[in-house]
Amino acid sequence: MKKMTILVILMLIIISAKSQPWFDVGLKGGVGTSFMYNKQIFDDQYLTHKFKPGYTYGAKFGFNFIQQHQLTFDVMKSSFTQGFIYYPEAGNEVFRDYTIDGMDLLLMYRSNLKGTYFEIGPQWSSVSKVKYKDEGGDFVNPYTPDQIINKSNFSMAVGFGGYVFGTDNFGVTAGFRVNYTLNDIASESGRDKNFPMLTPGEPSPTHNLGVIFILEANYDFGYLVSSRCGKRTKLFVF
């Protein structure tokens, strides 16, 4: 994945050498849900997924090589909750929730074409807080909720959407972004507790799939111009 990212950046630099690149900044936010995948959930059928809402908001910086090709860097604050339903020996329905808060950094390649866009790139997430709520009892003890989730997680993100409205250098887009965690989100302590099952057994990796509806407001604030007489490239602000 690292080699592919470097290759894409080099290709876009070559393209930009014969074009007039420009910069844009934006604010974005969205709501969605998540789905924790763990093989044991489907094999044992002890837990049943319960979808819960999540949210994200933050800012982006974009470098546009030409009208169609763009690199964006997103800094996003996010929170998502995965709910589960299970039935203890008493037979009553019991709810369990995991809420994970953190900061997401994304480097995305975006292709813009005929009022639509497609984006893809790596995502690094830093976990700041984990909340655990279980009506059946505290099954993470002696650990705390923050100890059962990895502090750093890596994902692949893919998005698509389209232009909604705007002016010459301001625009609003709407779309969807899907991200999938490549590593096991459970820490060593979480695997010791067999996260997210919290039952005796051999742990299996847990990966999170997130789906988010995103609104984004962008402002084009400047472009680069190279002088023909060999002077240094300059940034012109709109």
mmCIF file of N, CA, C and O in Angstrom, residues 165-236:
data_model
loop_
_atom_site.group_PDB
_atom_site.id
_atom_site.type_symbol
_atom_site.label_atom_id
_atom_site.label_comp_id
_atom_site.label_asym_id
_atom_site.label_seq_id
_atom_site.Cartn_x
_atom_site.Cartn_y
_atom_site.Cartn_z
ATOM 1 N N PHE A 165 -24.003 22.314 -4.924
ATOM 2 C CA PHE A 165 -24.170 23.696 -5.394
ATOM 3 C C PHE A 165 -22.900 24.469 -5.078
ATOM 4 O O PHE A 165 -22.033 23.998 -4.348
ATOM 5 N N GLY A 166 -22.791 25.691 -5.619
ATOM 6 C CA GLY A 166 -21.636 26.514 -5.327
ATOM 7 C C GLY A 166 -21.434 27.630 -6.330
ATOM 8 O O GLY A 166 -22.303 27.900 -7.171
ATOM 9 N N THR A 167 -20.269 28.275 -6.230
ATOM 10 C CA THR A 167 -19.881 29.363 -7.131
ATOM 11 C C THR A 167 -18.570 28.976 -7.812
ATOM 12 O O THR A 167 -18.185 27.811 -7.792
ATOM 13 N N ASP A 168 -17.877 29.973 -8.381
ATOM 14 C CA ASP A 168 -16.641 29.683 -9.107
ATOM 15 C C ASP A 168 -15.565 29.062 -8.224
ATOM 16 O O ASP A 168 -14.836 28.170 -8.644
ATOM 17 N N ASN A 169 -15.428 29.562 -6.994
ATOM 18 C CA ASN A 169 -14.376 29.032 -6.123
ATOM 19 C C ASN A 169 -14.906 28.525 -4.775
ATOM 20 O O ASN A 169 -14.150 28.365 -3.815
ATOM 21 N N PHE A 170 -16.200 28.257 -4.693
ATOM 22 C CA PHE A 170 -16.803 27.672 -3.493
ATOM 23 C C PHE A 170 -17.815 26.618 -3.924
ATOM 24 O O PHE A 170 -18.577 26.826 -4.878
ATOM 25 N N GLY A 171 -17.796 25.491 -3.240
ATOM 26 C CA GLY A 171 -18.723 24.436 -3.603
ATOM 27 C C GLY A 171 -19.041 23.517 -2.440
ATOM 28 O O GLY A 171 -18.260 23.388 -1.489
ATOM 29 N N VAL A 172 -20.204 22.902 -2.509
ATOM 30 C CA VAL A 172 -20.646 21.935 -1.504
ATOM 31 C C VAL A 172 -20.874 20.598 -2.191
ATOM 32 O O VAL A 172 -21.518 20.535 -3.245
ATOM 33 N N THR A 173 -20.332 19.546 -1.602
ATOM 34 C CA THR A 173 -20.518 18.202 -2.137
ATOM 35 C C THR A 173 -21.159 17.314 -1.073
ATOM 36 O O THR A 173 -21.085 17.590 0.129
ATOM 37 N N ALA A 174 -21.768 16.249 -1.517
ATOM 38 C CA ALA A 174 -22.363 15.249 -0.633
ATOM 39 C C ALA A 174 -21.995 13.874 -1.153
ATOM 40 O O ALA A 174 -21.924 13.654 -2.365
ATOM 41 N N GLY A 175 -21.747 12.956 -0.242
ATOM 42 C CA GLY A 175 -21.382 11.616 -0.683
ATOM 43 C C GLY A 175 -21.275 10.642 0.473
ATOM 44 O O GLY A 175 -21.647 10.946 1.608
ATOM 45 N N PHE A 176 -20.738 9.472 0.168
ATOM 46 C CA PHE A 176 -20.559 8.415 1.159
ATOM 47 C C PHE A 176 -19.089 8.030 1.231
ATOM 48 O O PHE A 176 -18.376 8.057 0.230
ATOM 49 N N ARG A 177 -18.652 7.682 2.425
ATOM 50 C CA ARG A 177 -17.299 7.175 2.626
ATOM 51 C C ARG A 177 -17.377 5.866 3.405
ATOM 52 O O ARG A 177 -18.081 5.779 4.414
ATOM 53 N N VAL A 178 -16.648 4.871 2.931
ATOM 54 C CA VAL A 178 -16.591 3.555 3.576
ATOM 55 C C VAL A 178 -15.149 3.302 3.991
ATOM 56 O O VAL A 178 -14.223 3.510 3.201
ATOM 57 N N ASN A 179 -14.944 2.884 5.241
ATOM 58 C CA ASN A 179 -13.600 2.543 5.691
ATOM 59 C C ASN A 179 -13.599 1.171 6.365
ATOM 60 O O ASN A 179 -14.569 0.804 7.040
ATOM 61 N N TYR A 180 -12.516 0.446 6.165
ATOM 62 C CA TYR A 180 -12.390 -0.900 6.732
ATOM 63 C C TYR A 180 -11.050 -1.005 7.429
ATOM 64 O O TYR A 180 -9.993 -0.750 6.832
ATOM 65 N N THR A 181 -11.078 -1.370 8.718
ATOM 66 C CA THR A 181 -9.855 -1.480 9.512
ATOM 67 C C THR A 181 -9.088 -2.730 9.110
ATOM 68 O O THR A 181 -9.636 -3.840 9.138
ATOM 69 N N LEU A 182 -7.827 -2.554 8.753
ATOM 70 C CA LEU A 182 -7.018 -3.675 8.277
ATOM 71 C C LEU A 182 -6.442 -4.514 9.407
ATOM 72 O O LEU A 182 -6.238 -5.722 9.250
ATOM 73 N N ASN A 183 -6.166 -3.898 10.542
ATOM 74 C CA ASN A 183 -5.593 -4.641 11.668
ATOM 75 C C ASN A 183 -6.682 -5.047 12.655
ATOM 76 O O ASN A 183 -7.823 -4.578 12.590
ATOM 77 N N ASP A 184 -6.315 -5.901 13.586
ATOM 78 C CA ASP A 184 -7.211 -6.282 14.679
ATOM 79 C C ASP A 184 -7.328 -5.089 15.625
ATOM 80 O O ASP A 184 -6.325 -4.608 16.159
ATOM 81 N N ILE A 185 -8.546 -4.597 15.842
ATOM 82 C CA ILE A 185 -8.709 -3.427 16.700
ATOM 83 C C ILE A 185 -8.558 -3.770 18.182
ATOM 84 O O ILE A 185 -8.412 -2.871 19.020
ATOM 85 N N ALA A 186 -8.610 -5.050 18.524
ATOM 86 C CA ALA A 186 -8.437 -5.447 19.919
ATOM 87 C C ALA A 186 -6.963 -5.418 20.296
ATOM 88 O O ALA A 186 -6.100 -5.851 19.531
ATOM 89 N N SER A 187 -6.673 -4.901 21.469
ATOM 90 C CA SER A 187 -5.307 -4.892 21.992
ATOM 91 C C SER A 187 -4.978 -6.271 22.570
ATOM 92 O O SER A 187 -5.808 -7.186 22.552
ATOM 93 N N GLU A 188 -3.784 -6.406 23.101
ATOM 94 C CA GLU A 188 -3.406 -7.664 23.744
ATOM 95 C C GLU A 188 -4.335 -7.964 24.915
ATOM 96 O O GLU A 188 -4.742 -9.118 25.132
ATOM 97 N N SER A 189 -4.693 -6.924 25.666
ATOM 98 C CA SER A 189 -5.634 -7.103 26.774
ATOM 99 C C SER A 189 -7.018 -7.478 26.254
ATOM 100 O O SER A 189 -7.723 -8.306 26.855
ATOM 101 N N GLY A 190 -7.414 -6.851 25.131
ATOM 102 C CA GLY A 190 -8.702 -7.191 24.541
ATOM 103 C C GLY A 190 -8.761 -8.622 24.056
ATOM 104 O O GLY A 190 -9.772 -9.308 24.217
ATOM 105 N N ARG A 191 -7.664 -9.105 23.473
ATOM 106 C CA ARG A 191 -7.617 -10.504 23.028
ATOM 107 C C ARG A 191 -7.620 -11.452 24.229
ATOM 108 O O ARG A 191 -8.175 -12.558 24.170
ATOM 109 N N ASP A 192 -7.007 -11.009 25.328
ATOM 110 C CA ASP A 192 -7.024 -11.820 26.547
ATOM 111 C C ASP A 192 -8.449 -12.006 27.061
ATOM 112 O O ASP A 192 -8.789 -13.058 27.628
ATOM 113 N N LYS A 193 -9.292 -10.989 26.828
ATOM 114 C CA LYS A 193 -10.701 -11.055 27.237
ATOM 115 C C LYS A 193 -11.614 -11.578 26.125
ATOM 116 O O LYS A 193 -12.827 -11.626 26.277
ATOM 117 N N ASN A 194 -11.001 -11.961 24.985
ATOM 118 C CA ASN A 194 -11.747 -12.453 23.827
ATOM 119 C C ASN A 194 -12.762 -11.417 23.353
ATOM 120 O O ASN A 194 -13.954 -11.693 23.189
ATOM 121 N N PHE A 195 -12.270 -10.184 23.101
ATOM 122 C CA PHE A 195 -13.100 -9.105 22.578
ATOM 123 C C PHE A 195 -13.611 -9.480 21.186
ATOM 124 O O PHE A 195 -12.878 -10.053 20.371
ATOM 125 N N PRO A 196 -14.862 -9.144 20.841
ATOM 126 C CA PRO A 196 -15.896 -8.478 21.637
ATOM 127 C C PRO A 196 -16.824 -9.453 22.354
ATOM 128 O O PRO A 196 -17.814 -9.059 22.957
ATOM 129 N N MET A 197 -16.504 -10.774 22.283
ATOM 130 C CA MET A 197 -17.379 -11.787 22.874
ATOM 131 C C MET A 197 -17.405 -11.690 24.394
ATOM 132 O O MET A 197 -18.448 -11.820 25.032
ATOM 133 N N LEU A 198 -16.193 -11.494 24.967
ATOM 134 C CA LEU A 198 -16.020 -11.470 26.428
ATOM 135 C C LEU A 198 -16.483 -12.770 27.064
ATOM 136 O O LEU A 198 -17.077 -12.788 28.154
ATOM 137 N N THR A 199 -16.205 -13.875 26.370
ATOM 138 C CA THR A 199 -16.488 -15.220 26.864
ATOM 139 C C THR A 199 -15.215 -16.049 26.728
ATOM 140 O O THR A 199 -14.330 -15.712 25.934
ATOM 141 N N PRO A 200 -15.075 -17.142 27.487
ATOM 142 C CA PRO A 200 -13.891 -17.989 27.347
ATOM 143 C C PRO A 200 -13.783 -18.540 25.925
ATOM 144 O O PRO A 200 -14.780 -18.924 25.310
ATOM 145 N N GLY A 201 -12.567 -18.550 25.382
ATOM 146 C CA GLY A 201 -12.370 -19.061 24.039
ATOM 147 C C GLY A 201 -11.145 -18.469 23.382
ATOM 148 O O GLY A 201 -10.525 -17.539 23.897
ATOM 149 N N GLU A 202 -10.791 -19.034 22.231
ATOM 150 C CA GLU A 202 -9.661 -18.552 21.456
ATOM 151 C C GLU A 202 -10.064 -17.293 20.687
ATOM 152 O O GLU A 202 -11.033 -17.324 19.922
ATOM 153 N N PRO A 203 -9.370 -16.156 20.869
ATOM 154 C CA PRO A 203 -9.800 -14.912 20.217
ATOM 155 C C PRO A 203 -9.600 -14.944 18.709
ATOM 156 O O PRO A 203 -8.687 -15.589 18.200
ATOM 157 N N SER A 204 -10.464 -14.236 17.997
ATOM 158 C CA SER A 204 -10.361 -14.035 16.552
ATOM 159 C C SER A 204 -10.209 -12.546 16.288
ATOM 160 O O SER A 204 -10.697 -11.721 17.071
ATOM 161 N N PRO A 205 -9.538 -12.164 15.185
ATOM 162 C CA PRO A 205 -9.368 -10.731 14.881
ATOM 163 C C PRO A 205 -10.709 -10.031 14.683
ATOM 164 O O PRO A 205 -11.667 -10.611 14.163
ATOM 165 N N THR A 206 -10.756 -8.780 15.108
ATOM 166 C CA THR A 206 -11.944 -7.952 14.937
ATOM 167 C C THR A 206 -11.611 -6.778 14.025
ATOM 168 O O THR A 206 -10.660 -6.041 14.281
ATOM 169 N N HIS A 207 -12.373 -6.627 12.963
ATOM 170 C CA HIS A 207 -12.190 -5.529 12.013
ATOM 171 C C HIS A 207 -13.475 -4.707 11.972
ATOM 172 O O HIS A 207 -14.570 -5.270 12.035
ATOM 173 N N ASN A 208 -13.315 -3.402 11.853
ATOM 174 C CA ASN A 208 -14.496 -2.530 11.839
ATOM 175 C C ASN A 208 -14.762 -1.991 10.438
ATOM 176 O O ASN A 208 -13.851 -1.508 9.753
ATOM 177 N N LEU A 209 -16.005 -2.058 10.024
ATOM 178 C CA LEU A 209 -16.453 -1.492 8.754
ATOM 179 C C LEU A 209 -17.354 -0.306 9.055
ATOM 180 O O LEU A 209 -18.365 -0.451 9.747
ATOM 181 N N GLY A 210 -16.975 0.871 8.562
ATOM 182 C CA GLY A 210 -17.768 2.077 8.792
ATOM 183 C C GLY A 210 -18.340 2.622 7.501
ATOM 184 O O GLY A 210 -17.680 2.598 6.458
ATOM 185 N N VAL A 211 -19.567 3.099 7.560
ATOM 186 C CA VAL A 211 -20.236 3.721 6.413
ATOM 187 C C VAL A 211 -20.769 5.072 6.871
ATOM 188 O O VAL A 211 -21.539 5.143 7.843
ATOM 189 N N ILE A 212 -20.368 6.147 6.181
ATOM 190 C CA ILE A 212 -20.698 7.500 6.621
ATOM 191 C C ILE A 212 -21.228 8.322 5.449
ATOM 192 O O ILE A 212 -20.674 8.274 4.342
ATOM 193 N N PHE A 213 -22.296 9.068 5.700
ATOM 194 C CA PHE A 213 -22.780 10.071 4.753
ATOM 195 C C PHE A 213 -22.114 11.395 5.108
ATOM 196 O O PHE A 213 -22.199 11.857 6.248
ATOM 197 N N ILE A 214 -21.443 12.028 4.132
ATOM 198 C CA ILE A 214 -20.619 13.208 4.401
ATOM 199 C C ILE A 214 -21.054 14.401 3.563
ATOM 200 O O ILE A 214 -21.304 14.271 2.358
ATOM 201 N N LEU A 215 -21.127 15.559 4.206
ATOM 202 C CA LEU A 215 -21.279 16.848 3.528
ATOM 203 C C LEU A 215 -19.961 17.602 3.637
ATOM 204 O O LEU A 215 -19.326 17.604 4.701
ATOM 205 N N GLU A 216 -19.564 18.237 2.535
ATOM 206 C CA GLU A 216 -18.266 18.905 2.496
ATOM 207 C C GLU A 216 -18.392 20.261 1.813
ATOM 208 O O GLU A 216 -18.978 20.363 0.742
ATOM 209 N N ALA A 217 -17.861 21.306 2.457
ATOM 210 C CA ALA A 217 -17.840 22.652 1.879
ATOM 211 C C ALA A 217 -16.398 23.025 1.574
ATOM 212 O O ALA A 217 -15.541 23.008 2.467
ATOM 213 N N ASN A 218 -16.106 23.351 0.300
ATOM 214 C CA ASN A 218 -14.742 23.630 -0.144
ATOM 215 C C ASN A 218 -14.595 25.055 -0.662
ATOM 216 O O ASN A 218 -15.511 25.592 -1.293
ATOM 217 N N TYR A 219 -13.424 25.616 -0.402
ATOM 218 C CA TYR A 219 -13.108 26.954 -0.915
ATOM 219 C C TYR A 219 -11.747 26.907 -1.583
ATOM 220 O O TYR A 219 -10.738 26.545 -0.971
ATOM 221 N N ASP A 220 -11.687 27.277 -2.872
ATOM 222 C CA ASP A 220 -10.422 27.371 -3.607
ATOM 223 C C ASP A 220 -9.765 28.702 -3.260
ATOM 224 O O ASP A 220 -10.311 29.756 -3.560
ATOM 225 N N PHE A 221 -8.567 28.633 -2.633
ATOM 226 C CA PHE A 221 -8.005 29.890 -2.141
ATOM 227 C C PHE A 221 -6.733 30.328 -2.852
ATOM 228 O O PHE A 221 -6.254 31.436 -2.633
ATOM 229 N N GLY A 222 -6.158 29.513 -3.705
ATOM 230 C CA GLY A 222 -4.941 29.965 -4.369
ATOM 231 C C GLY A 222 -4.444 28.991 -5.399
ATOM 232 O O GLY A 222 -4.820 27.824 -5.407
ATOM 233 N N TYR A 223 -3.579 29.488 -6.316
ATOM 234 C CA TYR A 223 -3.022 28.620 -7.337
ATOM 235 C C TYR A 223 -1.555 28.969 -7.558
ATOM 236 O O TYR A 223 -1.087 30.059 -7.228
ATOM 237 N N LEU A 224 -0.819 28.010 -8.088
ATOM 238 C CA LEU A 224 0.608 28.172 -8.345
ATOM 239 C C LEU A 224 0.847 28.567 -9.793
ATOM 240 O O LEU A 224 0.254 27.996 -10.702
ATOM 241 N N VAL A 225 1.743 29.531 -9.986
ATOM 242 C CA VAL A 225 2.096 29.983 -11.333
ATOM 243 C C VAL A 225 3.612 30.019 -11.456
ATOM 244 O O VAL A 225 4.301 30.579 -10.604
ATOM 245 N N SER A 226 4.131 29.399 -12.498
ATOM 246 C CA SER A 226 5.570 29.416 -12.762
ATOM 247 C C SER A 226 5.893 30.462 -13.818
ATOM 248 O O SER A 226 5.257 30.509 -14.876
ATOM 249 N N SER A 227 6.873 31.279 -13.526
ATOM 250 C CA SER A 227 7.269 32.316 -14.473
ATOM 251 C C SER A 227 8.040 31.719 -15.637
ATOM 252 O O SER A 227 8.839 30.804 -15.483
ATOM 253 N N ARG A 228 7.843 32.265 -16.834
ATOM 254 C CA ARG A 228 8.551 31.778 -18.019
ATOM 255 C C ARG A 228 10.016 32.172 -18.031
ATOM 256 O O ARG A 228 10.826 31.589 -18.716
ATOM 257 N N CYS A 229 10.377 33.205 -17.271
ATOM 258 C CA CYS A 229 11.760 33.687 -17.272
ATOM 259 C C CYS A 229 12.621 32.975 -16.233
ATOM 260 O O CYS A 229 13.713 33.423 -15.909
ATOM 261 N N GLY A 230 12.094 31.888 -15.672
ATOM 262 C CA GLY A 230 12.906 31.073 -14.776
ATOM 263 C C GLY A 230 12.844 31.476 -13.318
ATOM 264 O O GLY A 230 13.603 30.961 -12.509
ATOM 265 N N LYS A 231 11.963 32.387 -12.951
ATOM 266 C CA LYS A 231 11.842 32.783 -11.559
ATOM 267 C C LYS A 231 11.121 31.706 -10.763
ATOM 268 O O LYS A 231 10.499 30.797 -11.305
ATOM 269 N N ARG A 232 11.178 31.844 -9.454
ATOM 270 C CA ARG A 232 10.577 30.874 -8.556
ATOM 271 C C ARG A 232 9.048 30.828 -8.721
ATOM 272 O O ARG A 232 8.415 31.842 -8.976
ATOM 273 N N THR A 233 8.485 29.641 -8.545
ATOM 274 C CA THR A 233 7.036 29.484 -8.591
ATOM 275 C C THR A 233 6.391 30.281 -7.456
ATOM 276 O O THR A 233 6.869 30.291 -6.327
ATOM 277 N N LYS A 234 5.297 30.962 -7.771
ATOM 278 C CA LYS A 234 4.627 31.804 -6.796
ATOM 279 C C LYS A 234 3.205 31.327 -6.531
ATOM 280 O O LYS A 234 2.583 30.708 -7.384
ATOM 281 N N LEU A 235 2.717 31.635 -5.324
ATOM 282 C CA LEU A 235 1.348 31.303 -4.949
ATOM 283 C C LEU A 235 0.498 32.550 -5.041
ATOM 284 O O LEU A 235 0.795 33.565 -4.397
ATOM 285 N N PHE A 236 -0.560 32.495 -5.865
ATOM 286 C CA PHE A 236 -1.507 33.595 -5.975
ATOM 287 C C PHE A 236 -2.788 33.224 -5.231
ATOM 288 O O PHE A 236 -3.333 32.141 -5.439
#
